[in-house]
Coordinates of C-alpha atoms and ligand atoms in Angstrom, one line a residue:
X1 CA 0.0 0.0 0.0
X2 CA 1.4 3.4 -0.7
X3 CA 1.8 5.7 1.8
X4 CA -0.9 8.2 0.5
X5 CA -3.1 6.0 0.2
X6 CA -2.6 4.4 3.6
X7 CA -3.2 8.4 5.3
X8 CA -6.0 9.1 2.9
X9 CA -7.5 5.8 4.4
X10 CA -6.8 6.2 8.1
X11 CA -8.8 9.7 7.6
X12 CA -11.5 7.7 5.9
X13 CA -11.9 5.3 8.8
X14 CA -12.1 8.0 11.2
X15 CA -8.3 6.8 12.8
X16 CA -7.4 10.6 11.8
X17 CA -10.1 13.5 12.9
X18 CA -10.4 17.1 12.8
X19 CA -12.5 19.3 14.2
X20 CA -12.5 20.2 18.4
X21 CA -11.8 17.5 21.0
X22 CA -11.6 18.4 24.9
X23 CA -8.4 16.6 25.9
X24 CA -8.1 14.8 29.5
X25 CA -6.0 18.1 30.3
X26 CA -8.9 20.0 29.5
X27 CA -7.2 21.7 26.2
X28 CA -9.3 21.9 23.0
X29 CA -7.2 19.9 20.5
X30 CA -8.6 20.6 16.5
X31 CA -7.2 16.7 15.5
X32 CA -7.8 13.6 17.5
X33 CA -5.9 10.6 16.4
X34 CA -6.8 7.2 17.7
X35 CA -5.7 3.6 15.4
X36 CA -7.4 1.2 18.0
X37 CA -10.2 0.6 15.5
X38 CA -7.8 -0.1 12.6
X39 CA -7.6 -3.9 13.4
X40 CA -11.3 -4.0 11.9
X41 CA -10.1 -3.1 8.7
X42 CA -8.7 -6.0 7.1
X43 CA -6.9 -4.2 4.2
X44 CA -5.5 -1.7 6.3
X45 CA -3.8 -3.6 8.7
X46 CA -2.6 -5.6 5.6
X47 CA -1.2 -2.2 4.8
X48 CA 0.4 -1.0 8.1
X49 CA 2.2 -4.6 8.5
X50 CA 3.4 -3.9 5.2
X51 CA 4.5 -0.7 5.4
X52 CA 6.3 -1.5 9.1
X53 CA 7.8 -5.0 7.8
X54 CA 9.6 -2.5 5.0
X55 CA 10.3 0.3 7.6
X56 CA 12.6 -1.9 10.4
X57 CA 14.6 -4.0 7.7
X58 CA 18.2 -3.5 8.9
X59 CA 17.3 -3.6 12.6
X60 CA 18.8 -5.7 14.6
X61 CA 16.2 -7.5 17.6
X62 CA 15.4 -11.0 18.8
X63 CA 12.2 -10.8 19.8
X64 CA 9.4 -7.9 19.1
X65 CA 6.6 -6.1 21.0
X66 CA 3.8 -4.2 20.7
X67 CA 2.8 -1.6 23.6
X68 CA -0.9 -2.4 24.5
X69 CA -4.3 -2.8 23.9
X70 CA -3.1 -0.6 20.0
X71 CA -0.2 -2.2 19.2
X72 CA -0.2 -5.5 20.5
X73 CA -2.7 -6.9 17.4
X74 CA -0.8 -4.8 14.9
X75 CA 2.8 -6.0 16.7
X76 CA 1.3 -10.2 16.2
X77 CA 0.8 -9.4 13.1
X78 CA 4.6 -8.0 12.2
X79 CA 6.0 -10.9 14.4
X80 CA 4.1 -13.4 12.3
X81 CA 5.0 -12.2 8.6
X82 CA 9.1 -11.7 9.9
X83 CA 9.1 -14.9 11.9
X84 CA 10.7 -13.3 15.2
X85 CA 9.2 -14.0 18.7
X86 CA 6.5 -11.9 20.1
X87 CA 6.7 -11.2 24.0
X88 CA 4.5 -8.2 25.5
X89 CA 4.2 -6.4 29.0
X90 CA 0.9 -7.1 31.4
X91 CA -0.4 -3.9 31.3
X92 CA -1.3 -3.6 35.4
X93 CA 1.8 -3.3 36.8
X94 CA 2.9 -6.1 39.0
X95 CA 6.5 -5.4 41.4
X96 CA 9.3 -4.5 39.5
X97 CA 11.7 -7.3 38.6
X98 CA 9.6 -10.3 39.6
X99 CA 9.3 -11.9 35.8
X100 CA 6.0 -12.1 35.8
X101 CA 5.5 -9.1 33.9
X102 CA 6.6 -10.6 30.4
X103 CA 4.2 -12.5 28.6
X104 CA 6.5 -14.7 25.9
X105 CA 9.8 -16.5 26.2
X106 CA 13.2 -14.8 25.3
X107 CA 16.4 -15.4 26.7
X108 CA 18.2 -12.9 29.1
X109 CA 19.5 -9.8 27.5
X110 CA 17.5 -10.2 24.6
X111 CA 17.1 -7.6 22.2
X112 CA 13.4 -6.1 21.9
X113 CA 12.1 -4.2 19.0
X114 CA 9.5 -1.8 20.7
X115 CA 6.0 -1.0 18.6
X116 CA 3.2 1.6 18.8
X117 CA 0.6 3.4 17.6
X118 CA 1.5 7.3 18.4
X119 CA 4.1 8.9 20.0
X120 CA 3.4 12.2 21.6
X121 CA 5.3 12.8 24.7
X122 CA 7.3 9.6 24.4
X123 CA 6.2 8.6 27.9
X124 CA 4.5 5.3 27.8
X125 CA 7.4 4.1 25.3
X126 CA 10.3 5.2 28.0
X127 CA 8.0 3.7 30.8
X128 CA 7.9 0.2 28.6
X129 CA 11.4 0.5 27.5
X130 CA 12.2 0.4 31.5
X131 CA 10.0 -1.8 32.3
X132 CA 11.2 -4.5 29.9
X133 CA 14.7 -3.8 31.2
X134 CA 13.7 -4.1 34.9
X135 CA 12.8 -7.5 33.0
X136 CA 16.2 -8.4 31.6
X137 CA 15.3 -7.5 28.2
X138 CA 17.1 -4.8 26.2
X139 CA 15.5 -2.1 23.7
X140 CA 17.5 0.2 21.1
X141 CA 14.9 0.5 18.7
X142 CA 11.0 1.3 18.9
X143 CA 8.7 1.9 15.8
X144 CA 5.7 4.1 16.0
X145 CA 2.9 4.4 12.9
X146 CA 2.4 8.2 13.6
X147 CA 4.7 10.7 15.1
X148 CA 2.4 13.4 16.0
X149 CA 5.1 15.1 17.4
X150 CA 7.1 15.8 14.9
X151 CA 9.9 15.5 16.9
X152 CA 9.5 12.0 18.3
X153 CA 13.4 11.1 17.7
X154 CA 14.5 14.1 19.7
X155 CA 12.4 12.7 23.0
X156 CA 13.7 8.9 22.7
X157 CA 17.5 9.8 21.5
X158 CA 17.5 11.8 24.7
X159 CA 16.8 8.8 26.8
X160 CA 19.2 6.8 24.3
X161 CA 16.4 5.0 22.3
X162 CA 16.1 5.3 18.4
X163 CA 12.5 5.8 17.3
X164 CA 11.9 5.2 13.3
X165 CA 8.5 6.8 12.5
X166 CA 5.8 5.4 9.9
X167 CA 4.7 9.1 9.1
X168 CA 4.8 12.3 10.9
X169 CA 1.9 15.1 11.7
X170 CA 3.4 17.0 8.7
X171 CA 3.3 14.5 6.2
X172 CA -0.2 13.5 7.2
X173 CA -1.2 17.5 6.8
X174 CA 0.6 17.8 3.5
X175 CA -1.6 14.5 2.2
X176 CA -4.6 15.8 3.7
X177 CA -4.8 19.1 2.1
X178 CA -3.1 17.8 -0.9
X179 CA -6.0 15.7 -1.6
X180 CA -8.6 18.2 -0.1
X181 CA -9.4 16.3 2.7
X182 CA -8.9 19.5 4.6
X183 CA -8.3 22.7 3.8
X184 CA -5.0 24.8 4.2
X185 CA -6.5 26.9 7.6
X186 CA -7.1 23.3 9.1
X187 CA -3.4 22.6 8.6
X188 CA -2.2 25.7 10.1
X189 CA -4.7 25.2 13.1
X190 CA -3.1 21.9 14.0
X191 CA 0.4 23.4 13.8
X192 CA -0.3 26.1 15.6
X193 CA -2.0 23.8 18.5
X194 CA 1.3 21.4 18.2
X195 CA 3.7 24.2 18.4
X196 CA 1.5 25.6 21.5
X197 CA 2.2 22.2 23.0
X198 CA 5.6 22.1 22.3
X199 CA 6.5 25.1 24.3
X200 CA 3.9 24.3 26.9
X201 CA 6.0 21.5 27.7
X202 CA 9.1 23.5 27.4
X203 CA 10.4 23.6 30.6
X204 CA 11.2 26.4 32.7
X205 CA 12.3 29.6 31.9
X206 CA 15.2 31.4 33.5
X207 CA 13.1 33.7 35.3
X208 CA 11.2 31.0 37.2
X209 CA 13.6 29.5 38.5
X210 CA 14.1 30.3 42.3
X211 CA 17.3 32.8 42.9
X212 CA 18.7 30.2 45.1
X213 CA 19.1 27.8 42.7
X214 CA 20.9 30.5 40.2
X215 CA 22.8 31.9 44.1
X216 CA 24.3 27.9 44.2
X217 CA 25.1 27.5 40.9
X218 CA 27.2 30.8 40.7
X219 CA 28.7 29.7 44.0
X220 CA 29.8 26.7 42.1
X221 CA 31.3 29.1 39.5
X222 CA 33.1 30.8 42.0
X223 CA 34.3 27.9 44.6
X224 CA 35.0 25.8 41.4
X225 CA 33.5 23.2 43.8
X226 CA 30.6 21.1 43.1
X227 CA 31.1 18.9 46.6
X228 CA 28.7 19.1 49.1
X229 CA 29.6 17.8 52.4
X230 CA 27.3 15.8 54.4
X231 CA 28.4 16.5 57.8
X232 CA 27.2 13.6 59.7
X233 CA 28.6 13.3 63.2
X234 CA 26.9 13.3 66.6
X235 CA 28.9 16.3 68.1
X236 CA 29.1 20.3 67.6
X237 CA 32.9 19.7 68.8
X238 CA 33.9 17.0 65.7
X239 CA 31.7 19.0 63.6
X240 CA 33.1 22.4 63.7
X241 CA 36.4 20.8 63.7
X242 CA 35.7 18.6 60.5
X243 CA 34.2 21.7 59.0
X244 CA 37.8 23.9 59.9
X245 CA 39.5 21.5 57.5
X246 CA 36.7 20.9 54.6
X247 CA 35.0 24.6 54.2
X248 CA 36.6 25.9 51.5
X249 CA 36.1 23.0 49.6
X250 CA 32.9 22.8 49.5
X251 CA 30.0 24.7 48.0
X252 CA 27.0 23.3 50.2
X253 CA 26.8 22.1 53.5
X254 CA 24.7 19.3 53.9
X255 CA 23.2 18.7 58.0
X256 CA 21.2 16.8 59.8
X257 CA 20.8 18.8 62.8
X258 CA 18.6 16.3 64.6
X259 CA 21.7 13.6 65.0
X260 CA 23.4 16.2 66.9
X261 CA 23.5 15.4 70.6
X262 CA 24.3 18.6 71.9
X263 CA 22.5 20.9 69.6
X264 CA 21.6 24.0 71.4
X265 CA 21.6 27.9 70.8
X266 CA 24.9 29.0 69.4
X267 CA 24.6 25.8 67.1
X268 CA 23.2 28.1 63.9
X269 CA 24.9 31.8 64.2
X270 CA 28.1 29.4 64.2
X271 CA 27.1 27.7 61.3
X272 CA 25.8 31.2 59.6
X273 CA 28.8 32.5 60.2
X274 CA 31.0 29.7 58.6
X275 CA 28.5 29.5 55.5
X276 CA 29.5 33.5 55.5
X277 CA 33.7 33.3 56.3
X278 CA 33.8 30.5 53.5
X279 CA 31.0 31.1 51.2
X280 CA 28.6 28.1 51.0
X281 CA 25.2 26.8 51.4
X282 CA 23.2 25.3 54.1
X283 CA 21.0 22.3 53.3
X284 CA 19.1 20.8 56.4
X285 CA 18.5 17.0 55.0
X286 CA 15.2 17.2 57.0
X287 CA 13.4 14.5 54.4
X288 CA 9.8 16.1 54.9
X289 CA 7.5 13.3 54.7
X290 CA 4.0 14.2 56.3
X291 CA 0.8 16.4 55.6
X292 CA 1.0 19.9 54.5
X293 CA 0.0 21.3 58.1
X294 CA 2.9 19.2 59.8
X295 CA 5.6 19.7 57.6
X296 CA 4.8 23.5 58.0
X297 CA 5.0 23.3 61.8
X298 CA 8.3 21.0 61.7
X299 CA 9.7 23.3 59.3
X300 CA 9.0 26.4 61.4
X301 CA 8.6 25.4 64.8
X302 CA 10.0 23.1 67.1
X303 CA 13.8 23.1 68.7
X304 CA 15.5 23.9 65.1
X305 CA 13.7 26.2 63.3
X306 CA 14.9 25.0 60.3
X307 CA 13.0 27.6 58.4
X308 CA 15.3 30.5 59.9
X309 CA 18.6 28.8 59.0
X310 CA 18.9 26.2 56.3
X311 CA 18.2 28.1 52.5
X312 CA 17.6 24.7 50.6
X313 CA 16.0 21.3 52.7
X314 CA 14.8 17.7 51.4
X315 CA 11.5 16.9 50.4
X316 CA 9.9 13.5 50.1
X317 CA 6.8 13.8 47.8
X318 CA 5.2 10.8 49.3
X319 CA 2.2 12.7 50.7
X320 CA 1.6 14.5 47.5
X321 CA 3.0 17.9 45.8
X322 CA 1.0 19.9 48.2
X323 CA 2.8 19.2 51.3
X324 CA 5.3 22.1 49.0
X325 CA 2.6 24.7 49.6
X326 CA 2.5 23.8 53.4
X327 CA 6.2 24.6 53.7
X328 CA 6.9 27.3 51.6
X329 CA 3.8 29.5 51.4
X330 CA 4.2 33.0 52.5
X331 CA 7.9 32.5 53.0
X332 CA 10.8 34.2 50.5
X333 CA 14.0 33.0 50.0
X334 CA 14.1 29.2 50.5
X335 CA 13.7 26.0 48.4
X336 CA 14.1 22.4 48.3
X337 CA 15.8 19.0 46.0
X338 CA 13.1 16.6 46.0
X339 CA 13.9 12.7 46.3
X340 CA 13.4 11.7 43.2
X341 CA 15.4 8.3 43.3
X342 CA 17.2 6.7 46.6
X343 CA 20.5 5.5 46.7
X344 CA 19.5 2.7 49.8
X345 CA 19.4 -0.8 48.3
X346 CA 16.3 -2.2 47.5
X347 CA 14.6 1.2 48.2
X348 CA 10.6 1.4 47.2
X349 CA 10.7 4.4 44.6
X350 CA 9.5 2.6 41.0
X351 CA 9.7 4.8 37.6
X352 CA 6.3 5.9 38.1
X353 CA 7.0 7.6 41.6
X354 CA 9.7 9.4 40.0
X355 CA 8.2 10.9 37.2
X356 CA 5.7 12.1 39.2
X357 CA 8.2 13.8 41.3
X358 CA 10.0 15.3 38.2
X359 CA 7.1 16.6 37.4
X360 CA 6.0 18.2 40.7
X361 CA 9.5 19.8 40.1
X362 CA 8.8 21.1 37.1
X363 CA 4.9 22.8 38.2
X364 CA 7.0 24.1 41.5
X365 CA 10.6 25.6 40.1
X366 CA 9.9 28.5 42.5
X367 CA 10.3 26.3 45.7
X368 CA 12.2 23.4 44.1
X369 CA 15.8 23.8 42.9
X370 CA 16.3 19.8 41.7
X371 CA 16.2 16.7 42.7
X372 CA 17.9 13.7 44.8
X373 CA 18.6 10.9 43.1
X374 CA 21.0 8.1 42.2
X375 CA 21.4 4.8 39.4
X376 CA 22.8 1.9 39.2
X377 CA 25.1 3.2 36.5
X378 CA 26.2 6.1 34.0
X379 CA 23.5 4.9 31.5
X380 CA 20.9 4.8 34.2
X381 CA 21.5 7.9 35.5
X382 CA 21.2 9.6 32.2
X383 CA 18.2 8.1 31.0
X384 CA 17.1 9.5 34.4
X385 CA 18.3 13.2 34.0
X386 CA 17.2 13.0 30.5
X387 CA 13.7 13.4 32.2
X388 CA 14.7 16.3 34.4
X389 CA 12.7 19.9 33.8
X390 CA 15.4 22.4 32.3
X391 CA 17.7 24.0 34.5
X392 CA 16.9 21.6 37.6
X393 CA 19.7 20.2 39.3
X394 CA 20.6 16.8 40.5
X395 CA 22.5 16.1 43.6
X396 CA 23.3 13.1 44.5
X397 CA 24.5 11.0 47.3
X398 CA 25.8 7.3 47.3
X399 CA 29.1 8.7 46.1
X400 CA 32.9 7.4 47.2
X401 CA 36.0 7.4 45.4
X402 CA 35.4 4.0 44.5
X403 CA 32.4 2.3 43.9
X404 CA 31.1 -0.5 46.6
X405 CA 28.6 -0.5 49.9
X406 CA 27.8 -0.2 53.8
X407 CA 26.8 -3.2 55.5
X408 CA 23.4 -0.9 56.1
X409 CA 22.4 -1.2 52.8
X410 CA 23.7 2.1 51.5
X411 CA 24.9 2.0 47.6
X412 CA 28.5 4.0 46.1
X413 CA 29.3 4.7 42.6
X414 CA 32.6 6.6 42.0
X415 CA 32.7 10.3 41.5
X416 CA 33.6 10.2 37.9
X417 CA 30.1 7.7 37.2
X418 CA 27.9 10.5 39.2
X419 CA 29.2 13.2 37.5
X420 CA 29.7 12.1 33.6
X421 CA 26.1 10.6 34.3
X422 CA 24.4 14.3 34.7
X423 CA 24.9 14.7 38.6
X424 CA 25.5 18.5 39.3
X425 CA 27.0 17.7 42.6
X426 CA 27.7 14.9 44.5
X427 CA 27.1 14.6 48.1
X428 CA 29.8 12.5 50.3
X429 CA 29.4 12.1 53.8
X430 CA 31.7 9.3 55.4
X431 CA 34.1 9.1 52.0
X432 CA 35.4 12.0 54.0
X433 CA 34.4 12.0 57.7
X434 CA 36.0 8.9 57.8
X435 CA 39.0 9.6 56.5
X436 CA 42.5 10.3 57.7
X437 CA 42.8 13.7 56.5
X438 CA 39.5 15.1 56.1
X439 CA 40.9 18.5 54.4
X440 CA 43.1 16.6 51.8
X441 CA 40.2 14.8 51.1
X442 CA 37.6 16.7 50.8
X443 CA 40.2 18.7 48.0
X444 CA 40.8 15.5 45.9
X445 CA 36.7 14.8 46.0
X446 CA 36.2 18.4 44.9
X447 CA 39.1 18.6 42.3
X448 CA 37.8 15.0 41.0
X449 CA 34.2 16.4 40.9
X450 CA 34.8 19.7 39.6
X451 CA 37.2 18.3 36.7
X452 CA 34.4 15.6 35.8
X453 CA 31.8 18.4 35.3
X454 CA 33.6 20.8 33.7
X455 CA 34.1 18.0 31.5
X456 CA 30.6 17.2 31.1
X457 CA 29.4 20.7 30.8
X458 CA 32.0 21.0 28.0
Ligands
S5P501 O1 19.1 8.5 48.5 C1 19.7 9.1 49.4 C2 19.4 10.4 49.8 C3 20.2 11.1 50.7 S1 19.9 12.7 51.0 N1 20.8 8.6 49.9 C4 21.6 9.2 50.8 O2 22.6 8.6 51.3 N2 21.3 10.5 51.3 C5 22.0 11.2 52.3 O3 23.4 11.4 51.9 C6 22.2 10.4 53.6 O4 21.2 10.7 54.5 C7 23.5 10.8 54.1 O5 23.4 12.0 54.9 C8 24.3 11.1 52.9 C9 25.3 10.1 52.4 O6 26.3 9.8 53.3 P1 27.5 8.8 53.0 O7 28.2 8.7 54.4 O8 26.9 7.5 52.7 O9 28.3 9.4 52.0

């Protein structure tokens, strides 16, 4: 089947619409493209196979899926005229890694060829892709019968997928009017409305972003340090005196106040006054967890205060994006990193708790700075800061000189992985504490760091 002919039919069948649809974000979309009533069309699915057979010659998979309910049909059909294995993903989500979530045989480390209908945002192709590989099955390639994106390849290649496209918005526009299906102000309607989307989704602009996260990035600049210390010790005595040796190293300060045992009064305008002397940041690792009231009062209240002293804190987004509201509102000059991703062994975040946290970053930049987070390796990690909203940070801690763990569970990859993997800083606690000499140190971390990212950056 040709490829006009195969558009000019999908508009016949209704697969391609125009006119106004309410989208689930309440939006009024002027084109509505849904394929799941294409399998009803004999001659047309003899088309698409067709047309997808020709399209991933020269691609390299052992077994192929299709992402359902769409696909899956289309996908059996593909499998069954190229002779290659079909496997597919339950759509309800069991636990991750568990094996039950394939449908098919293929042997470990398998290659996958991904299918779908549409791509859009890319989403539900990365969350497959992820899926399958919490699995033991690898994908590189994924096929998609419309890119109504237009951009499509720009979305996957960021998380390091290739995405080969049937046809695109454009070409279906250019068919359509072509042949008078619809008429030239149609076209430019749906363009419009794409293009609208497009910047919609565009990230945040400068201007947005909360002046502390622009303060700590031009402290970087200036301290040439991307290291922040977390100063874990039990004592205001081994603290200070740790801190003597490390300060102008590092270009954040990273506390726990509550694991102090003799925290009292003179505790912050000390600290205050060190954060001034050597020019860094104070992050309380406080890890608020509860309901929007509580967090506000722990924040606030209580024997620390934290509000009064710490510019940036932790935020676990567990009880939901609003708990941000609780701590922040009416207060100036603060913000958080969200835990996106834990570096604690078998840890309960999934890929789905994490995008909703990136995206709770991205709604909030004024009180959220970036993110926490960790992987299991370079790859990992930039798959996973691929996702990040623009000009959001990643910190991240589970970081040594060399890689290894605690006997509590806790997880190290070396400074070098964190950083060439899109970490903005890394965060060491013990890889110094617990060294001989914590100043030396804490300069070979920094130099390591710093040398890695201006790498990166480069
Ligand atoms: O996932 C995480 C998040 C955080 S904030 N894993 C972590 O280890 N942390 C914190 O980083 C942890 O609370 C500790 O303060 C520091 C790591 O310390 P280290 O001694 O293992 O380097």
């Amino acid at each position: 089947m040709k490829r006009e002919e195969f558009i000019e039919k999908l508009f016949e069948i209704g697969a391609v619409k125009f006119g106004k649809f309410t989208l689930k974000s309440g939006k009024v979309s002027p084109f509505y493209f849904d394929l799941r009533d294409m399998i009803s069309y004999p001659e047309l699915l003899d088309g698409i196979v067709e047309l997808l057979v020709e399209k991933i010659r020269g691609l390299e998979f052992d077994v192929l899926t299709g992402i359902p309910y769409t696909a899956l049909p289309i996908a059996s059909l593909v499998a069954d005229r190229i002779k290659k294995p079909l496997i597919y993903m339950r759509k309800e989500e069991k636990a991750y890694g568990t094996g039950n979530n394939v449908i098919g045989k293929y042997q470990p480390g398998a290659v996958c060829l991904v299918i779908d209908d549409l791509i859009t945002t890319g989403e539900s192709k990365i969350e497959t892709a992820e899926r399958l590989e919490a699995e033991g099955v690898k994908v590189k390639d994924m096929v998609v019968v419309i890119d109504r994106s237009n951009n499509g390849n720009e979305i996957l290649g960021r998380s390091g997928y290739d995405l080969h496209s049937l046809i695109t918005l454009d070409e279906i526009l250019a068919i359509l009017t072509k042949g008078k299906y619809i008429d030239d102000a149609m076209a430019l309607k749906v363009k419009d409305f794409t293009n609208g989307l497009a910047e919609d989704k565009t990230e945040i602009k400068a201007e947005n972003l909360n002046p502390l996260t622009i303060k700590l990035q031009e402290t970087m600049k200036r301290k040439q340090s991307n290291l922040i210390l977390s100063l874990d010790v039990t004592n205001q005595k081994d603290f200070f005196e740790i801190l003597d040796k490390t300060a102008f190293e590092i270009v954040m300060l990273k506390t726990h106040a509550d694991i102090l045992e003799d925290y009292d009064q003179s505790f912050v305008p000390k600290l205050k006054e060190y954060a001034r002397k050597y020019d860094f940041h104070i992050f309380e690792d406080r890890k608020f967890a509860d309901i929007g009231n509580t967090v506000r009062m722990q924040y606030r209240s209580g024997i620390y205060k934290i509000a009064e002293w710490a510019e940036f804190v932790t935020v676990h987004l567990v009880a939901g994006a609003a708990i941000l509201d609780g701590l922040f509102g009416g207060i100036e000059g603060r913000s958080s990193f969200l835990l996106a991703r834990m570096s604690s062994k078998d840890n309960l975040i999934n890929e789905a708790y994490t995008r909703k946290v990136l995206e709770a970053g991205r709604k909030n930049p004024e009180v959220v700075s970036g993110f926490i987070g960790h992987g299991k390796d370079k790859t990992d990690i930039q798959r996973f800061k691929a996702k990040f909203p623009a000009g959001m940070m990643l910190l991240m801690p589970g970081v040594k000189l060399e890689s290894g763990t605690d006997n509590l569970g806790q997880q190290y990859l070396t400074v070098e992985e964190a950083i060439a993997g899109g970490a903005d800083c890394i965060i060491v606690g013990r890889g110094i504490i617990k060294s001989e000499d914590q100043g030396a140190t804490a300069k070979i971390y920094r130099e390591r760091a710093w040398k890695a990212y201006i790498y990166r950056i480069n």
